[in-house]
Tab-separated table of C-alpha atoms in Angstrom:
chain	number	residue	atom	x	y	z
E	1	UNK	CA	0.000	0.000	0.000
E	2	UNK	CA	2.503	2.277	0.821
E	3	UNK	CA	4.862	1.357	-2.344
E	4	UNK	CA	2.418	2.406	-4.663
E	5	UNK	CA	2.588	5.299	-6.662
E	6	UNK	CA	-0.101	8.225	-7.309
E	7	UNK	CA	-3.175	7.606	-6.169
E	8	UNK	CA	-2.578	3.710	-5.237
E	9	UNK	CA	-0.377	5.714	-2.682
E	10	UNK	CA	-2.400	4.788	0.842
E	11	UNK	CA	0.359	5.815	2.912
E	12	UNK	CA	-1.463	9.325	4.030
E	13	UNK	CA	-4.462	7.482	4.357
E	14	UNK	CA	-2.117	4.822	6.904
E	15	UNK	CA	-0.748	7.802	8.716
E	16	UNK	CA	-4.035	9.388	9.157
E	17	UNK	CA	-5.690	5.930	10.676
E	18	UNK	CA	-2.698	5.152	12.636
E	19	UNK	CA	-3.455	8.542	14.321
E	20	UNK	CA	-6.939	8.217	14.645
E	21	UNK	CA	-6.702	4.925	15.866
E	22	UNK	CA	-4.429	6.370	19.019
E	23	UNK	CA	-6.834	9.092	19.904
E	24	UNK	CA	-9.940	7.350	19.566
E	25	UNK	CA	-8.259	4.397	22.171
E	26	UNK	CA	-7.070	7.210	24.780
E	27	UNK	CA	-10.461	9.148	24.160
E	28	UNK	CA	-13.224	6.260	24.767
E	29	UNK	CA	-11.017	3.835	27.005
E	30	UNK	CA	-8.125	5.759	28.899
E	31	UNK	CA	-9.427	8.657	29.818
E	32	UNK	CA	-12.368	7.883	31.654
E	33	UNK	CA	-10.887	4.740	33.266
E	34	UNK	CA	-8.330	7.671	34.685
E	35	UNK	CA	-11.326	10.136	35.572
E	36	UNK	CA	-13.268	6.947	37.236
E	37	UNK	CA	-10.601	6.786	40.116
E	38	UNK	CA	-11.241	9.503	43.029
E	39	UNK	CA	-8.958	8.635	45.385
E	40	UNK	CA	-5.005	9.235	45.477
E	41	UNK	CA	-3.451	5.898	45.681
E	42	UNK	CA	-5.597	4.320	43.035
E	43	UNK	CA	-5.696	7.172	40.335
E	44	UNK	CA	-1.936	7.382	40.397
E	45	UNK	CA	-1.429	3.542	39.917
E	46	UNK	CA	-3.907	3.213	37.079
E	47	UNK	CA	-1.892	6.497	35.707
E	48	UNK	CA	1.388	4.884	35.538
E	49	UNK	CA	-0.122	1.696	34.222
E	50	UNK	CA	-2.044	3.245	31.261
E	51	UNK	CA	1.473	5.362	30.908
E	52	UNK	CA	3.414	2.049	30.618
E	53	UNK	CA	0.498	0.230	28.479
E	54	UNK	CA	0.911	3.322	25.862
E	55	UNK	CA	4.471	3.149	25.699
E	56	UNK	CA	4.383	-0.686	25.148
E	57	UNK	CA	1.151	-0.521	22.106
E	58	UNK	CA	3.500	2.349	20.763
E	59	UNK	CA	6.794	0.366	20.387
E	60	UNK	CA	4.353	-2.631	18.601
E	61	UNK	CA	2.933	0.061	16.118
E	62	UNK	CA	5.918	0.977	15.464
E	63	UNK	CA	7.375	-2.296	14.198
E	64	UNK	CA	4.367	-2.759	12.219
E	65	UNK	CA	4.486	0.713	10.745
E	66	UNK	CA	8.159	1.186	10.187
E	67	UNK	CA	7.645	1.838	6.461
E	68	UNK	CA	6.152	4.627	6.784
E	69	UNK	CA	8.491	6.106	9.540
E	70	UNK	CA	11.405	5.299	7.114
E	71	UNK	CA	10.379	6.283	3.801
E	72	UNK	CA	6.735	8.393	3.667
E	73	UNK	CA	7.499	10.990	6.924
E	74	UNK	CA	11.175	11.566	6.349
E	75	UNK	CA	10.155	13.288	2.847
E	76	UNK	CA	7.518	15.282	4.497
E	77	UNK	CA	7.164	18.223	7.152
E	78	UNK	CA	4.979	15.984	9.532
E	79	UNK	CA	5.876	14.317	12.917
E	80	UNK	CA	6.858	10.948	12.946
E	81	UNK	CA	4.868	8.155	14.256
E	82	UNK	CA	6.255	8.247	17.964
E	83	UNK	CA	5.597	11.862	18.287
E	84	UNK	CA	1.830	11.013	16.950
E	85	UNK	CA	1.449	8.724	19.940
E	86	UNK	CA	3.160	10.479	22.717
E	87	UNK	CA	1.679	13.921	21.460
E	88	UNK	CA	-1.628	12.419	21.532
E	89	UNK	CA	-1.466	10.689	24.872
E	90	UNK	CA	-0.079	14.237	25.817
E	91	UNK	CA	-2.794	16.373	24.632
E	92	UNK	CA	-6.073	13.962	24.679
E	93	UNK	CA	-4.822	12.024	28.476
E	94	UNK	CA	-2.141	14.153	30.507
E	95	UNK	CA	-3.517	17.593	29.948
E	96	UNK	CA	-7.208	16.662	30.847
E	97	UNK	CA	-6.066	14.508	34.775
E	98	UNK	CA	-2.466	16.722	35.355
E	99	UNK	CA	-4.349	18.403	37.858
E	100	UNK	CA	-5.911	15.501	39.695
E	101	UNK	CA	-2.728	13.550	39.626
E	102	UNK	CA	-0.473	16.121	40.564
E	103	UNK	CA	-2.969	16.837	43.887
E	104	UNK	CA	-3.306	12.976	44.569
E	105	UNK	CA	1.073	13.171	44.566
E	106	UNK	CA	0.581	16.670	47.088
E	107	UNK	CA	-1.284	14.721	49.120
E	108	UNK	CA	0.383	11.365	49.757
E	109	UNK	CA	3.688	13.787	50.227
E	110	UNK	CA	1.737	15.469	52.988
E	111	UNK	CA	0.681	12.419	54.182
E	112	UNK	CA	4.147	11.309	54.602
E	113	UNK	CA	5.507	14.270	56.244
E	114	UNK	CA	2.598	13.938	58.946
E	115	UNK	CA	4.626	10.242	59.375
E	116	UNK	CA	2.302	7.736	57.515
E	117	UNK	CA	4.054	5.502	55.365
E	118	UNK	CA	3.450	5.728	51.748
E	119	UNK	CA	4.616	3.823	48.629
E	120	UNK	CA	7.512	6.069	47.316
E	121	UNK	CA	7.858	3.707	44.718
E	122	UNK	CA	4.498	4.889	43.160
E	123	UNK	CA	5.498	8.825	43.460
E	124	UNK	CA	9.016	8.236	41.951
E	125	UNK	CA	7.221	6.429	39.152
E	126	UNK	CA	4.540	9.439	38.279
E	127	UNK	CA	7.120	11.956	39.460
E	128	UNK	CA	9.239	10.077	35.966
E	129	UNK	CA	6.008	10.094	33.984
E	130	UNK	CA	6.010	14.472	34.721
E	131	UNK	CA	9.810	14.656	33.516
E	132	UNK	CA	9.013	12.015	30.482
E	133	UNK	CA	6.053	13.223	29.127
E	134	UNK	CA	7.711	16.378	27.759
E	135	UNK	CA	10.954	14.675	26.670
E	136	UNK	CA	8.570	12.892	24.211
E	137	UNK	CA	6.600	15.473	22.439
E	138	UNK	CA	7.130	17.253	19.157
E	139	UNK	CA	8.332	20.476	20.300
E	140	UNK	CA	10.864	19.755	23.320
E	141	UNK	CA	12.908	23.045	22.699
E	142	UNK	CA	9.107	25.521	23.114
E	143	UNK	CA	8.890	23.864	26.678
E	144	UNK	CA	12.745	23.425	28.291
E	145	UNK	CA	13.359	19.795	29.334
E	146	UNK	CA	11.834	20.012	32.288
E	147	UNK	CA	8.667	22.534	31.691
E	148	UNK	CA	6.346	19.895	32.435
E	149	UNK	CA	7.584	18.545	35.539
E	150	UNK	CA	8.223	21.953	36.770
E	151	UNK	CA	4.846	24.168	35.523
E	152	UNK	CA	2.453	21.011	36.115
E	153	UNK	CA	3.601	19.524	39.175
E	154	UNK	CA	6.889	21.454	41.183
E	155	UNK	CA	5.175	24.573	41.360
E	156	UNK	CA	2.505	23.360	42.935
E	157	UNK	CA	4.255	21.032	45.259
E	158	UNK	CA	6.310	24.136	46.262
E	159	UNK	CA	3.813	26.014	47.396
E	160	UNK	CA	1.913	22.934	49.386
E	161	UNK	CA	5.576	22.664	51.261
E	162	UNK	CA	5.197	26.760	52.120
E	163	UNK	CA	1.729	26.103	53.694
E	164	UNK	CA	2.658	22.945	55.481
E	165	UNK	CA	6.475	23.894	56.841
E	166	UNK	CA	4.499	27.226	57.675
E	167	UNK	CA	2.100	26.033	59.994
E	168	UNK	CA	4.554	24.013	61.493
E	169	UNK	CA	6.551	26.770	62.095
E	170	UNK	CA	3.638	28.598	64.231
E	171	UNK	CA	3.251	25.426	66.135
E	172	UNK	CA	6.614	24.463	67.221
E	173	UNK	CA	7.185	28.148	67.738
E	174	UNK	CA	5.131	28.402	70.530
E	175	UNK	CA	5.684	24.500	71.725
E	176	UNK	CA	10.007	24.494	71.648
E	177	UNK	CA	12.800	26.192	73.410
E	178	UNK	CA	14.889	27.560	70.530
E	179	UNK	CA	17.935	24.551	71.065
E	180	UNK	CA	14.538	21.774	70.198
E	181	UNK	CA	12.934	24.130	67.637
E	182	UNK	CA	16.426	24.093	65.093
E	183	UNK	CA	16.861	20.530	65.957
E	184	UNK	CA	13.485	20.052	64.142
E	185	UNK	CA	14.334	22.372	61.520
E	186	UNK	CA	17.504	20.390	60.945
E	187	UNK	CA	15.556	17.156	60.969
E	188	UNK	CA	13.276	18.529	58.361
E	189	UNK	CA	15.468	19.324	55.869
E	190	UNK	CA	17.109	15.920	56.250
E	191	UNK	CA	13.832	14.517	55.076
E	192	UNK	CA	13.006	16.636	52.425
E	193	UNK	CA	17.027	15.441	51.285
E	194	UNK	CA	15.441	11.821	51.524
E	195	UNK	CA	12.425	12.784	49.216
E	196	UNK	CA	14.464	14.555	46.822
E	197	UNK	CA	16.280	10.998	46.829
E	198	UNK	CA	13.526	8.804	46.571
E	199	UNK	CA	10.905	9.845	44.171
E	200	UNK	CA	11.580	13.723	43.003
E	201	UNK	CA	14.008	15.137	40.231
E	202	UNK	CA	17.571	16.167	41.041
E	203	UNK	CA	16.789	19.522	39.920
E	204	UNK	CA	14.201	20.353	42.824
E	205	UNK	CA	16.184	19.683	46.075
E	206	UNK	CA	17.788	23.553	46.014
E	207	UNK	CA	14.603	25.047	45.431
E	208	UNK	CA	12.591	22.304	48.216
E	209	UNK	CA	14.812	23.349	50.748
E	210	UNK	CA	14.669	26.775	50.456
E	211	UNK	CA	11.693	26.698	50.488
E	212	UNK	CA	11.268	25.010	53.982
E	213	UNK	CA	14.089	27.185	55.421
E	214	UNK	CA	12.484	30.631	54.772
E	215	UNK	CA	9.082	28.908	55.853
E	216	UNK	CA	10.824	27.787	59.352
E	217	UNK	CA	13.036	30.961	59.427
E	218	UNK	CA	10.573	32.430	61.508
E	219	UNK	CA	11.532	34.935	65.288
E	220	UNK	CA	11.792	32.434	67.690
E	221	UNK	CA	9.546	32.868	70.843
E	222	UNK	CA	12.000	31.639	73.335
């Protein structure tokens, strides 16, 4: 079909289904099995899991459709058949939930720092997904490498750890002698260090802590 030539050419008609055939999926099936889960734990696994199923369909399409890749979109101005399905799991999936996922992450951090124990394993692997995503679509250079992870998700999480190390810092202000009160801002940062380690990117550790210092950096009652 796609050896032809003239109009026993199918190969635009091939790109056009292989396209359609990725948005319809992520439209009818992946979406709403993402906006069916309301609570944290179980929308974020179901997001890395429909994450990791697109990847995997994506790398079989591609073996199937490698003609084209090779020979009909290299002579044309169009993107190529793994931009197709990333951009389209970008723009018809991530951009409708970012907001739900990116509070269900806020949350299970908070939960953590109030001492419950929480799969880290499951943030580092969304966390990746927020880094990934933008690595993958057509236009990396309009969006820096890491303008997804840090506009959609860091930003936020910022300002939850200004609120939270805050009211902390109110509390222990008035409970602690000023000797116990650093000791807790020490231990605090050493924590955040672990997270950083654990489950967030490289890149945010500077920014976490200083965050958490000016939000503890507060006259000490004592």
């Amino acid at each position: 079909m796609c050896t032809q030539k003239g109009v026993h050419d199918h190969s635009q008609r091939l790109y056009d289904k292989y396209k359609e055939t990725f948005e319809e999926y992520l439209s009818s099936v992946v979406l709403p099995s993402l906006q069916d889960k309301h609570d944290p734990e179980p929308l974020l696994r179901e997001f890395v899991k429909r994450w990791s199923n697109h990847k995997a369909m994506l790398r079989w399409k591609m073996r199937f459709f490698h003609y084209l890749d090779r020979y009909y979109i290299t002579r044309r101005s169009i993107p190529n058949l793994t931009e197709v399905g990333y951009n389209a799991f970008h723009d018809l999936v991530y951009t409708k939930v970012k907001g739900e996922v990116r509070d269900a992450v806020c949350f299970l951090i908070k939960q953590e720092r109030e001492g419950e124990k929480i799969d880290r394993g499951l943030l580092k692997d969304v966390v990746d997904i927020f880094v990934e995503i933008v690595m993958k679509k057509t236009h990396l250079a309009d969006h820096g490498v890491l303008g997804d992870y840090e506009n959609d998700f860091e930003a936020k999480m910022l300002e939850d750890t200004d609120a939270y190390y805050s009211c902390k810092a109110s509390l222990w202000n008035l409970e602690d002698a000023s000797p116990e009160y650093n000791l807790k801002v020490e231990e605090c940062l050493n924590l955040e260090k672990d997270r950083v380690s654990h489950y967030l990117h490289p890149s945010t550790e500077p920014k976490l802590l200083e965050r958490v210092k000016q939000a503890l950096s507060v006259p000490h009652a004592a």
